[in-house]
Amino acid sequence: MTGVGYEAQVGVLGSILLEPGLVGQVLPQVRAEDFTSPVYRTIYQAITGLFLEGKAVDPVLVRERLSGIGAIGETLYQIMTLTPTAANVEEYITELKKQAALSALREIGQRLETVLVLEEAQELVDRANGVFSARSGVERLSARQLVEDFMDRHGEGRHPDYLTWSLPKLDDRMYTEPGDLVLLGGYPSAGKTALALRFAWHMARKLRVGFYSLETKASKLGDRSVAAIAGIDMGAIKRSALSDADWTKLADQAESMAGCTLDLIPAGGMTVQDIQADALAHRYQVIYLDYVQLVKGHKAGNRTEIVTGISIELHQLAQTHGITVVALSQLSRAKTTTGGEEVAPTMSSLRESGQLEQDADAILLLYKENPDKLNSRRVLYMAKNKEGEIGKIYLDFDGRTQTFQESDSTSEVVSALSAEGRKAKRRMREPKGQQMSWEELPDKWDSGFPFEDTDR
């Protein structure tokens, strides 16, 4: 099949068949209706169906799915033969969208020639204008729609359904929604992976969660998870020396764990596009990346340029698909004062790219309160929170069971000061923020990890 516009349709389909990993990149940009050829539209629908079912996309499976269509195998072969390279898929998509818009406008023009009523003509003109606005990706919310939407979302009886993190103090101050990008930064051995696992298991009680690990094997993440959830000593797990009491603890939590929709995915060598394609195929609502500096960039450049590109792609992934992205990040080496005292990290401590600071909706920084103390409490500093307050939460960390618990008291140094002294000390030593700060709350919380109900 040849003709104006068909070359772009062939290019898009051929790129996917030659490089199945591109389907996650193509799917958000191309609709089945963009294919003016019924045969090509049917092939694209078959590809989309396989992808959304989590199945592999290749010519053999596409042919099997379309086995009722005559000569489909020959058509697929021609499509692949006529596509010189999959590297130009973005250009093919652009041309495909242009041709789809032209086709829609031609149809509207033909109908305009036959209408007899002005109102019908106006409706067609409006449709034509809609083609142009859709093509440019422009969305509008009128003042009236804004007010109506606000009243609908915040009216009587409405309760926003924000994501929770299993830490009540964090839940009360961070209003995380689908499509947000959250960064969890930490120094090596601060416990950011353990804390991220806690968050992920908690969210997986209600949502579909994918945990992409670019650093740690899934089996090791599984060991940490069992230790934390069942309260089993990590040493006993690593030695395979579980006692009868340990097996009983695991049995008590096994059903709850199995009921969580959480997948642990080894992701070494994956790009953001690879992760996006996999996340869409498995319909994840929340994804974790451990950690962002290990995500493979698809463009050449220095480390700052590569991480900048990764940050932008993660932001687009979250916003475009409504997936909450929680990306872990290493922090730059800790700075010290002239007296040798370690300075608390700030947003600028995120390693290798200031773009991470710009793109994130919220930034959490995890570090030791006293770096020289083996069993030091952890500080979870909410350094950025676009729609809430910033501040700190103190956490007790038990490395034996990989568990965190909100500390039952604030720092001894801080609590010994007067209210004015505390404010002055924070001004001198804590990172400066442009948002409100909230006082540390010393009350103890009673919560297991993560299956006791800690939701607000």
XYZ file of N, CA, C and O in Angstrom, residues 13 19 22 58 74 189 245 261 282 350 399 411 434:
52
model
N 4.904 1.688 12.382
C 4.691 0.258 12.624
C 5.990 -0.526 12.459
O 6.310 -1.409 13.265
N 12.094 -2.784 16.561
C 12.576 -2.514 17.920
C 11.388 -2.488 18.872
O 10.840 -1.430 19.183
N 10.425 0.132 21.621
C 9.938 1.478 21.325
C 8.438 1.632 21.558
O 7.928 2.752 21.517
N 6.197 -8.838 18.940
C 7.076 -9.198 17.824
C 6.203 -9.638 16.651
O 5.000 -9.914 16.823
N 2.551 -11.471 4.972
C 3.221 -10.749 3.898
C 3.196 -9.248 4.151
O 4.192 -8.539 3.900
N 24.699 4.242 52.799
C 24.471 3.581 54.091
C 23.584 4.378 55.041
O 23.490 4.046 56.226
N 10.745 -19.684 65.884
C 10.041 -18.426 66.154
C 10.077 -17.513 64.934
O 9.094 -16.819 64.628
N 0.395 -5.761 45.880
C 0.702 -5.725 44.442
C 2.013 -4.974 44.235
O 2.043 -3.830 43.775
N 2.603 -3.130 32.716
C 2.129 -3.770 33.949
C 1.205 -2.870 34.761
O 0.859 -3.200 35.893
N 21.990 17.057 45.784
C 21.633 15.994 44.848
C 22.718 15.870 43.796
O 23.059 16.843 43.125
N 19.132 -1.471 62.207
C 19.762 -2.179 61.098
C 19.570 -3.674 61.172
O 19.597 -4.364 60.141
N 15.944 16.077 69.297
C 17.359 16.092 69.659
C 17.547 16.663 71.060
O 16.922 17.651 71.446
N 12.312 28.259 51.301
C 11.453 29.384 50.957
C 10.002 29.108 51.312
O 9.130 29.868 50.977
